[in-house]
PDB file of C-alpha atoms in Angstrom:
ATOM      1  CA  THR A 258       9.918   0.760  -5.608  1.00 81.00           C
ATOM      2  CA  ASN A 259       9.340  -2.287  -3.525  1.00 87.00           C
ATOM      3  CA  THR A 260       8.398  -5.746  -4.818  1.00 91.00           C
ATOM      4  CA  SER A 261       7.581  -8.763  -2.642  1.00 92.00           C
ATOM      5  CA  HIS A 262       6.740 -12.130  -4.363  1.00 89.00           C
ATOM      6  CA  ALA A 263       6.010 -15.266  -2.462  1.00 92.00           C
ATOM      7  CA  MET A 264       5.278 -18.757  -3.954  1.00 88.00           C
ATOM      8  CA  ALA A 265       4.639 -21.959  -2.163  1.00 88.00           C
ATOM      9  CA  ALA A 266       3.527 -25.489  -3.148  1.00 84.00           C
ATOM     10  CA  GLY A 267       2.730 -28.460  -1.101  1.00 83.00           C
ATOM     11  CA  LEU A 268       2.028 -32.082  -2.277  1.00 82.00           C
ATOM     12  CA  GLY A 269       0.887 -35.111  -0.340  1.00 83.00           C
ATOM     13  CA  GLY A 270       0.161 -38.712  -1.370  1.00 81.00           C
ATOM     14  CA  GLY A 271      -0.135 -42.283   0.209  1.00 77.00           C
ATOM     15  CA  PHE A 272      -2.454 -43.958   2.458  1.00 80.00           C
ATOM     16  CA  ALA A 273      -2.917 -40.604   4.263  1.00 82.00           C
ATOM     17  CA  GLY A 274      -1.830 -37.825   1.949  1.00 84.00           C
ATOM     18  CA  ILE A 275      -1.435 -34.203   3.475  1.00 87.00           C
ATOM     19  CA  GLY A 276      -0.555 -31.201   1.308  1.00 85.00           C
ATOM     20  CA  ILE A 277       0.201 -27.883   2.952  1.00 86.00           C
ATOM     21  CA  ALA A 278       1.203 -24.554   1.349  1.00 88.00           C
ATOM     22  CA  GLY A 279       1.568 -21.148   2.683  1.00 90.00           C
ATOM     23  CA  ALA A 280       2.675 -17.932   0.802  1.00 93.00           C
ATOM     24  CA  VAL A 281       3.109 -14.602   2.532  1.00 94.00           C
ATOM     25  CA  ALA A 282       4.194 -11.446   0.807  1.00 95.00           C
ATOM     26  CA  ASN A 283       4.383  -8.329   2.999  1.00 93.00           C
ATOM     27  CA  ILE A 284       5.644  -4.771   2.177  1.00 95.00           C
ATOM     28  CA  GLY A 285       6.132  -2.131   5.021  1.00 93.00           C
ATOM     29  CA  GLY A 286       8.546   0.714   5.623  1.00 90.00           C
ATOM     30  CA  SER A 287       8.197   4.449   4.624  1.00 93.00           C
ATOM     31  CA  ALA A 288       9.287   7.086   2.135  1.00 95.00           C
ATOM     32  CA  ALA A 289       9.713  10.497   3.557  1.00 96.00           C
ATOM     33  CA  ALA A 290      10.825  13.763   2.025  1.00 97.00           C
ATOM     34  CA  HIS A 291      10.906  17.073   4.077  1.00 95.00           C
ATOM     35  CA  SER A 292      12.472  20.589   4.042  1.00 96.00           C
ATOM     36  CA  ASP A 293      13.367  21.749   7.471  1.00 95.00           C
ATOM     37  CA  GLY A 294      15.759  24.700   6.781  1.00 94.00           C
ATOM     38  CA  THR A 295      15.855  28.015   4.764  1.00 96.00           C
ATOM     39  CA  VAL A 296      15.352  27.860   1.009  1.00 96.00           C
ATOM     40  CA  ASP A 297      15.649  30.825  -1.183  1.00 96.00           C
ATOM     41  CA  SER A 298      15.531  29.701  -4.801  1.00 95.00           C
ATOM     42  CA  ASP A 299      13.921  29.805  -8.223  1.00 97.00           C
ATOM     43  CA  SER A 300      11.337  26.913  -7.185  1.00 97.00           C
ATOM     44  CA  LEU A 301      11.102  24.150  -4.649  1.00 97.00           C
ATOM     45  CA  THR A 302       9.834  20.608  -5.086  1.00 97.00           C
ATOM     46  CA  VAL A 303       9.485  18.177  -2.171  1.00 97.00           C
ATOM     47  CA  LYS A 304       8.292  14.711  -3.196  1.00 97.00           C
ATOM     48  CA  GLY A 305       7.755  11.385  -1.186  1.00 97.00           C
ATOM     49  CA  ILE A 306       6.843   8.547  -3.695  1.00 96.00           C
ATOM     50  CA  ALA A 307       6.346   4.945  -3.159  1.00 96.00           C
ATOM     51  CA  THR A 308       5.407   2.132  -5.623  1.00 95.00           C
ATOM     52  CA  ASN A 309       4.558  -1.262  -4.095  1.00 95.00           C
ATOM     53  CA  ASP A 310       3.752  -4.632  -5.622  1.00 96.00           C
ATOM     54  CA  ALA A 311       3.073  -7.635  -3.230  1.00 96.00           C
ATOM     55  CA  ASP A 312       2.048 -10.933  -4.847  1.00 95.00           C
ATOM     56  CA  ALA A 313       1.399 -14.206  -2.918  1.00 95.00           C
ATOM     57  CA  SER A 314       0.661 -17.535  -4.658  1.00 93.00           C
ATOM     58  CA  GLY A 315       0.068 -20.949  -3.180  1.00 90.00           C
ATOM     59  CA  ALA A 316      -1.004 -24.478  -4.317  1.00 89.00           C
ATOM     60  CA  ALA A 317      -1.556 -27.590  -2.398  1.00 86.00           C
ATOM     61  CA  LEU A 318      -2.325 -30.937  -3.617  1.00 85.00           C
ATOM     62  CA  ALA A 319      -3.268 -34.162  -1.815  1.00 87.00           C
ATOM     63  CA  GLY A 320      -4.318 -37.697  -2.665  1.00 88.00           C
ATOM     64  CA  GLY A 321      -4.790 -40.937  -0.895  1.00 85.00           C
ATOM     65  CA  LEU A 322      -7.326 -42.982   1.029  1.00 87.00           C
ATOM     66  CA  LEU A 323      -7.478 -40.024   3.396  1.00 88.00           C
ATOM     67  CA  ALA A 324      -6.443 -36.829   1.693  1.00 87.00           C
ATOM     68  CA  VAL A 325      -6.134 -33.516   3.243  1.00 88.00           C
ATOM     69  CA  SER A 326      -5.028 -30.185   1.664  1.00 87.00           C
ATOM     70  CA  VAL A 327      -4.579 -26.830   3.413  1.00 87.00           C
ATOM     71  CA  ASN A 328      -3.406 -23.632   1.556  1.00 87.00           C
ATOM     72  CA  TYR A 329      -3.256 -20.066   2.565  1.00 89.00           C
ATOM     73  CA  SER A 330      -1.841 -17.059   0.643  1.00 93.00           C
ATOM     74  CA  ASN A 331      -1.562 -13.418   1.934  1.00 94.00           C
ATOM     75  CA  ALA A 332      -0.422 -10.291   0.371  1.00 96.00           C
ATOM     76  CA  ASP A 333      -0.259  -7.232   2.502  1.00 96.00           C
ATOM     77  CA  ILE A 334       1.120  -3.665   2.060  1.00 96.00           C
ATOM     78  CA  HIS A 335       1.285  -1.152   4.973  1.00 94.00           C
ATOM     79  CA  ASP A 336       3.889   1.425   4.230  1.00 94.00           C
ATOM     80  CA  THR A 337       3.579   5.133   4.755  1.00 96.00           C
ATOM     81  CA  VAL A 338       4.559   8.122   2.629  1.00 97.00           C
ATOM     82  CA  SER A 339       5.105  11.695   3.525  1.00 97.00           C
ATOM     83  CA  ALA A 340       6.159  14.971   2.051  1.00 98.00           C
ATOM     84  CA  ARG A 341       6.657  18.071   4.375  1.00 97.00           C
ATOM     85  CA  LEU A 342       7.805  21.525   4.874  1.00 97.00           C
ATOM     86  CA  GLY A 343       8.886  21.271   8.514  1.00 95.00           C
ATOM     87  CA  ALA A 344       7.968  23.519  11.327  1.00 94.00           C
ATOM     88  CA  GLY A 345      11.182  25.421  11.221  1.00 89.00           C
ATOM     89  CA  SER A 346      11.284  25.760   7.553  1.00 95.00           C
ATOM     90  CA  HIS A 347      11.443  29.244   5.700  1.00 97.00           C
ATOM     91  CA  THR A 348      10.815  29.069   1.968  1.00 97.00           C
ATOM     92  CA  SER A 349      11.040  31.906  -0.534  1.00 97.00           C
ATOM     93  CA  THR A 350      10.842  31.191  -4.342  1.00 97.00           C
ATOM     94  CA  ALA A 351      10.507  33.293  -7.489  1.00 95.00           C
ATOM     95  CA  HIS A 352       8.266  30.809  -8.929  1.00 96.00           C
ATOM     96  CA  ASP A 353       6.356  27.444  -7.550  1.00 97.00           C
ATOM     97  CA  VAL A 354       6.353  25.341  -4.398  1.00 97.00           C
ATOM     98  CA  LEU A 355       5.318  21.755  -4.863  1.00 98.00           C
ATOM     99  CA  VAL A 356       4.639  19.371  -1.839  1.00 98.00           C
ATOM    100  CA  LEU A 357       3.741  15.857  -3.198  1.00 98.00           C
ATOM    101  CA  ALA A 358       3.156  12.509  -1.274  1.00 98.00           C
ATOM    102  CA  SER A 359       2.203   9.800  -3.660  1.00 97.00           C
ATOM    103  CA  ALA A 360       1.602   6.005  -3.234  1.00 96.00           C
ATOM    104  CA  THR A 361       0.753   3.303  -5.712  1.00 96.00           C
ATOM    105  CA  ASN A 362      -0.153  -0.106  -4.229  1.00 96.00           C
ATOM    106  CA  LYS A 363      -0.965  -3.487  -5.804  1.00 95.00           C
ATOM    107  CA  ALA A 364      -1.613  -6.473  -3.442  1.00 96.00           C
ATOM    108  CA  HIS A 365      -2.581  -9.697  -5.180  1.00 95.00           C
ATOM    109  CA  ALA A 366      -3.114 -13.252  -3.491  1.00 95.00           C
ATOM    110  CA  GLU A 367      -4.273 -16.369  -5.226  1.00 93.00           C
ATOM    111  CA  GLY A 368      -4.433 -20.056  -4.193  1.00 90.00           C
ATOM    112  CA  LEU A 369      -5.287 -23.361  -5.617  1.00 86.00           C
ATOM    113  CA  GLY A 370      -6.218 -26.557  -3.654  1.00 85.00           C
ATOM    114  CA  VAL A 371      -6.939 -29.992  -5.042  1.00 84.00           C
ATOM    115  CA  THR A 372      -7.854 -32.994  -2.802  1.00 87.00           C
ATOM    116  CA  VAL A 373      -8.595 -36.498  -4.134  1.00 87.00           C
ATOM    117  CA  GLY A 374      -9.196 -39.638  -2.092  1.00 86.00           C
ATOM    118  CA  GLY A 375     -11.651 -41.909  -0.322  1.00 87.00           C
ATOM    119  CA  ILE A 376     -12.154 -39.161   2.125  1.00 88.00           C
ATOM    120  CA  ALA A 377     -11.070 -35.752   0.790  1.00 87.00           C
ATOM    121  CA  ILE A 378     -10.882 -32.657   2.823  1.00 88.00           C
ATOM    122  CA  GLY A 379      -9.579 -29.370   1.624  1.00 86.00           C
ATOM    123  CA  GLY A 380      -9.468 -25.804   2.764  1.00 86.00           C
ATOM    124  CA  MET A 381      -8.070 -22.538   1.558  1.00 88.00           C
ATOM    125  CA  VAL A 382      -7.819 -18.850   2.632  1.00 91.00           C
ATOM    126  CA  THR A 383      -6.487 -16.094   0.445  1.00 93.00           C
ATOM    127  CA  THR A 384      -6.403 -12.440   1.685  1.00 95.00           C
ATOM    128  CA  ALA A 385      -5.032  -9.141   0.175  1.00 96.00           C
ATOM    129  CA  SER A 386      -4.888  -5.915   2.143  1.00 95.00           C
ATOM    130  CA  VAL A 387      -3.757  -2.358   1.708  1.00 96.00           C
ATOM    131  CA  GLY A 388      -3.175  -0.096   4.635  1.00 93.00           C
ATOM    132  CA  ALA A 389      -1.386   0.408   7.951  1.00 92.00           C
ATOM    133  CA  GLY A 390      -4.524   0.282  10.010  1.00 90.00           C
ATOM    134  CA  VAL A 391      -7.365   2.292  11.223  1.00 89.00           C
ATOM    135  CA  GLY A 392      -6.291   5.671  12.560  1.00 89.00           C
ATOM    136  CA  VAL A 393      -3.170   5.788  10.440  1.00 92.00           C
ATOM    137  CA  ASP A 394      -2.672   8.390   7.655  1.00 94.00           C
ATOM    138  CA  GLU A 395      -0.620   6.530   5.172  1.00 96.00           C
ATOM    139  CA  VAL A 396      -0.057   9.266   2.637  1.00 97.00           C
ATOM    140  CA  VAL A 397       0.460  12.827   3.962  1.00 97.00           C
ATOM    141  CA  ALA A 398       1.434  16.090   2.362  1.00 98.00           C
ATOM    142  CA  SER A 399       1.896  18.918   4.847  1.00 97.00           C
ATOM    143  CA  ILE A 400       3.074  22.509   5.517  1.00 97.00           C
ATOM    144  CA  ASP A 401       3.620  21.889   9.154  1.00 97.00           C
ATOM    145  CA  ALA A 402       2.660  24.223  11.923  1.00 96.00           C
ATOM    146  CA  GLY A 403       4.956  27.200  12.047  1.00 94.00           C
ATOM    147  CA  ALA A 404       6.289  26.718   8.449  1.00 96.00           C
ATOM    148  CA  GLN A 405       6.752  29.850   6.519  1.00 96.00           C
ATOM    149  CA  ILE A 406       6.520  30.404   2.691  1.00 96.00           C
ATOM    150  CA  THR A 407       7.178  34.184   2.438  1.00 95.00           C
ATOM    151  CA  ASN A 408       6.953  34.494  -1.259  1.00 95.00           C
ATOM    152  CA  ALA A 409       5.937  32.139  -4.115  1.00 96.00           C
ATOM    153  CA  ARG A 410       3.874  32.086  -7.301  1.00 96.00           C
ATOM    154  CA  PHE A 411       1.834  28.805  -7.028  1.00 97.00           C
ATOM    155  CA  VAL A 412       1.920  26.583  -3.938  1.00 97.00           C
ATOM    156  CA  THR A 413       0.598  23.092  -4.463  1.00 97.00           C
ATOM    157  CA  VAL A 414       0.191  20.434  -1.767  1.00 98.00           C
ATOM    158  CA  GLN A 415      -1.068  17.081  -2.843  1.00 98.00           C
ATOM    159  CA  ALA A 416      -1.488  13.649  -1.223  1.00 98.00           C
ATOM    160  CA  ILE A 417      -2.397  10.986  -3.924  1.00 97.00           C
ATOM    161  CA  SER A 418      -2.861   7.249  -3.460  1.00 96.00           C
ATOM    162  CA  SER A 419      -4.046   4.516  -5.903  1.00 94.00           C
ATOM    163  CA  GLY A 420      -4.367   1.028  -4.984  1.00 90.00           C
ATOM    164  CA  GLU A 421      -5.630  -2.543  -5.827  1.00 93.00           C
ATOM    165  CA  ALA A 422      -6.311  -5.445  -3.545  1.00 94.00           C
ATOM    166  CA  TYR A 423      -7.267  -8.639  -5.276  1.00 94.00           C
ATOM    167  CA  ALA A 424      -7.668 -12.165  -3.875  1.00 94.00           C
ATOM    168  CA  GLU A 425      -8.645 -15.356  -5.683  1.00 90.00           C
ATOM    169  CA  GLY A 426      -9.042 -18.835  -4.344  1.00 86.00           C
ATOM    170  CA  GLU A 427     -10.265 -22.174  -5.707  1.00 84.00           C
ATOM    171  CA  SER A 428     -10.656 -25.352  -3.785  1.00 83.00           C
ATOM    172  CA  ALA A 429     -11.587 -28.731  -5.513  1.00 83.00           C
ATOM    173  CA  GLY A 430     -12.010 -32.097  -4.253  1.00 84.00           C
ATOM    174  CA  GLY A 431     -13.341 -35.608  -5.288  1.00 84.00           C
ATOM    175  CA  GLY A 432     -13.898 -38.902  -3.414  1.00 83.00           C
ATOM    176  CA  ALA A 433     -16.499 -41.125  -1.692  1.00 84.00           C
ATOM    177  CA  ILE A 434     -16.645 -38.307   0.952  1.00 86.00           C
ATOM    178  CA  SER A 435     -15.415 -34.900  -0.105  1.00 84.00           C
ATOM    179  CA  VAL A 436     -15.486 -31.590   1.933  1.00 86.00           C
ATOM    180  CA  THR A 437     -13.809 -28.479   0.406  1.00 85.00           C
ATOM    181  CA  GLY A 438     -14.032 -24.787   1.408  1.00 84.00           C
ATOM    182  CA  SER A 439     -12.586 -21.489   0.114  1.00 86.00           C
ATOM    183  CA  LEU A 440     -12.418 -18.042   1.540  1.00 88.00           C
ATOM    184  CA  ALA A 441     -11.038 -14.948  -0.371  1.00 91.00           C
ATOM    185  CA  GLU A 442     -10.929 -11.609   1.343  1.00 93.00           C
ATOM    186  CA  THR A 443      -9.768  -8.155   0.351  1.00 95.00           C
ATOM    187  CA  SER A 444      -9.503  -4.982   2.533  1.00 93.00           C
ATOM    188  CA  SER A 445      -8.119  -1.485   2.455  1.00 94.00           C
ATOM    189  CA  ASP A 446      -8.136   1.251   4.864  1.00 93.00           C
ATOM    190  CA  GLN A 447      -5.700   3.458   3.031  1.00 94.00           C
ATOM    191  CA  THR A 448      -6.083   7.185   3.673  1.00 95.00           C
ATOM    192  CA  THR A 449      -4.553  10.387   2.360  1.00 97.00           C
ATOM    193  CA  ARG A 450      -4.274  13.746   4.295  1.00 96.00           C
ATOM    194  CA  VAL A 451      -3.254  17.237   3.220  1.00 97.00           C
ATOM    195  CA  ASN A 452      -2.481  19.594   6.007  1.00 95.00           C
ATOM    196  CA  ILE A 453      -1.607  23.246   6.693  1.00 96.00           C
ATOM    197  CA  GLY A 454      -0.793  23.497  10.256  1.00 95.00           C
ATOM    198  CA  ALA A 455      -1.740  26.032  12.787  1.00 93.00           C
ATOM    199  CA  GLY A 456       0.523  29.135  12.600  1.00 92.00           C
ATOM    200  CA  ALA A 457       1.941  28.213   9.243  1.00 95.00           C
ATOM    201  CA  LYS A 458       2.363  31.246   7.001  1.00 96.00           C
ATOM    202  CA  VAL A 459       1.903  31.073   3.161  1.00 96.00           C
ATOM    203  CA  THR A 460       2.222  34.259   0.939  1.00 96.00           C
ATOM    204  CA  ALA A 461       1.566  33.188  -2.760  1.00 96.00           C
ATOM    205  CA  GLN A 462      -0.477  34.090  -5.805  1.00 95.00           C
ATOM    206  CA  SER A 463      -2.256  30.882  -5.572  1.00 96.00           C
ATOM    207  CA  VAL A 464      -2.603  27.828  -3.124  1.00 96.00           C
ATOM    208  CA  SER A 465      -4.020  24.448  -4.170  1.00 97.00           C
ATOM    209  CA  LEU A 466      -4.602  21.613  -1.889  1.00 97.00           C
ATOM    210  CA  LEU A 467      -5.577  17.937  -3.218  1.00 97.00           C
ATOM    211  CA  SER A 468      -6.104  14.795  -1.218  1.00 96.00           C
ATOM    212  CA  ASN A 469      -7.160  12.052  -3.585  1.00 96.00           C
ATOM    213  CA  ASN A 470      -7.452   8.366  -2.524  1.00 91.00           C
TER     214      ASN A 470
END
């Protein structure tokens, strides 16, 4: 379980009051489970599991004849999870084989900006994102090429991901001249993949594959 919390506050006052706040919470890394050898047992379970919570919160306040507030909050989760029977693995069980890769992600960003003055200018950006980038399979469950399951009852291979990206921003200002702006963005390119590689051999009563994102 990974948790990243960031909180920032900026306060400015005077003839020219400037308040700046920036909060960034990032979670990366990886969780991997694999079997690469020979297993002869009642059952086999290979699990790679990750639970991630990134939270960023920022507030900027400014007041004065000329008041400027700038605030940004960013929460980003970009880790990977895998569970594999490796290319050189040989598995024989009396009962079941389970290969499970699972990720649960929550990215939350929020911000507040208040600017009051003769001339008041305020801006805010909040972003929340989940995923390691286009072209990356973040959650993978695999029986790799060349792996062998010579005997099993039920073989289950699952890649499961659940996630939430939430961004909230509020910018307020008051004065003879007041300009405020707020931008909130969320994004996710999280992917799941289940794989039985070329040349892999599976002998079982039942084989179940599930990729759920």
